[in-house]
Amino acid sequence: MSATLLPASDKTAIQRAAEILRAGGLVAMPTETVYGLAGDAGNGEAVARLYAAKGRPSFNPLIAHVSGIEMAERLVDIPPLARRLMDEFWPGPLTLVLPKRQDAPISDLANAGLDTIAIRCPNHDAARALIQAVDRPVVAPSANPSGAVSPTTANHVAAGLGNRIDLILDGGECRVGLESAVVAVAGEVATLLRPGGLARDSIEAITGPLQNAGESDAPASPGMLKSHYAPGAAVRLNATEARPGELLLGFGDIAGDLNLSPRGDLTEAAARLFSALRELDARGADTIAVAPIPGHGLGEAINDRLRRAAAPRDTQ
Ligand code: TXA
Ligand code: MG
């Protein structure tokens, strides 16, 4: 049996999705970054079903999605620096890892029993309407089998998880195309745990220089698996031409078989990255060779995803 697909702009579809979530079911919802697989954060059984549907290791905690700062306050303590980040960037592609409140209505399985919770308010009307209709935080990892390329269309979701979930809300293509940046805030110290759809520069304008994950005292992000975002084909980085058996993913002047952004625009490249990897996979490449991508702005997150896509697959 495969999941029902309904338009995310339809109010009755949102109501139906909310009922499914309240009953412990799983719904794929569009966000501005990638599609998320939503489940009720407070329902341990729903969260267990969600880990199972994705084949995701349960030590890898999930992001609780909220409809706004008020809902976030039910879950976490919000130090002034985190509030400034929320005021500036929410709703948007910034996840904050903050100290968990003792009475937080969240299953231990959802945050892997940690004393912190990752929270985010998505900049997508349908996602926020759904969370509001459920009236509870909703956990939502990217709606793909664990380790695979994240979905940026409803069809991507259907192809990967269609027979394991109850409903897919179709909101078209995701605008940003890369997962949120994940930043841990402890007092006045902010640490970048995962580069993402909000560039480091923008965050640092509020926080000052970010600590990097892995530096002394910086908390680790347990879910940063080395091999991740992997297409079926192998991936070779910093390529200027295709070798036999390869298809070339171009950028800027390196045309390639498919080009992430002929005008060299990193925002456009980010939005196209995951679809492009799927497309070249579907064309039957043994190896996807990828042109060099500059490291500034969203290039940091693009290169992070590409390095993981290229990592040896047995390191998961
Ligand atoms: O854009 C996004 O963030 C998407 C959309 C659907 O919202 N969601 C997403 O979720 O990318 P997921 O589960 O694929 O990634 C969550 C990341 C993982 O790297 C996880 O380890 C980290 O956030 N994380 C979650 N809770 C954490 C915590 N308490 N401490 C440190 N890292 C945490
Ligand atoms: Mg993911």
mmCIF file of N, CA and C in Angstrom, residues 19 32 89 104 197 221 250 252 289 293 301:
data_model
loop_
_atom_site.group_PDB
_atom_site.id
_atom_site.type_symbol
_atom_site.label_atom_id
_atom_site.label_comp_id
_atom_site.label_asym_id
_atom_site.label_seq_id
_atom_site.Cartn_x
_atom_site.Cartn_y
_atom_site.Cartn_z
ATOM 1 N N GLU A 19 -4.937 14.943 12.170
ATOM 2 C CA GLU A 19 -5.597 13.795 12.818
ATOM 3 C C GLU A 19 -4.688 12.571 12.806
ATOM 4 N N GLU A 32 10.702 24.571 3.922
ATOM 5 C CA GLU A 32 11.497 25.346 2.965
ATOM 6 C C GLU A 32 12.843 24.680 2.676
ATOM 7 N N PHE A 89 15.962 35.035 12.717
ATOM 8 C CA PHE A 89 15.930 34.022 11.645
ATOM 9 C C PHE A 89 14.707 33.108 11.638
ATOM 10 N N ALA A 104 9.385 19.047 29.609
ATOM 11 C CA ALA A 104 9.169 19.142 28.156
ATOM 12 C C ALA A 104 8.318 17.968 27.662
ATOM 13 N N GLY A 197 21.204 25.465 5.452
ATOM 14 C CA GLY A 197 20.561 26.422 4.555
ATOM 15 C C GLY A 197 20.582 27.870 5.024
ATOM 16 N N SER A 221 27.427 16.605 17.633
ATOM 17 C CA SER A 221 26.126 16.278 17.059
ATOM 18 C C SER A 221 26.165 14.792 16.736
ATOM 19 N N GLY A 250 27.989 19.779 -13.118
ATOM 20 C CA GLY A 250 28.744 21.010 -13.323
ATOM 21 C C GLY A 250 28.322 22.131 -12.391
ATOM 22 N N GLY A 252 28.847 26.657 -12.613
ATOM 23 C CA GLY A 252 29.462 27.794 -13.289
ATOM 24 C C GLY A 252 29.937 27.404 -14.679
ATOM 25 N N ALA A 289 30.677 12.594 -11.010
ATOM 26 C CA ALA A 289 31.805 13.492 -10.773
ATOM 27 C C ALA A 289 31.216 14.883 -10.539
ATOM 28 N N ILE A 293 33.039 23.399 -5.964
ATOM 29 C CA ILE A 293 32.046 24.392 -5.528
ATOM 30 C C ILE A 293 32.754 25.294 -4.522
ATOM 31 N N ALA A 301 27.784 24.432 3.252
ATOM 32 C CA ALA A 301 26.850 23.304 3.457
ATOM 33 C C ALA A 301 26.812 22.393 2.236
#
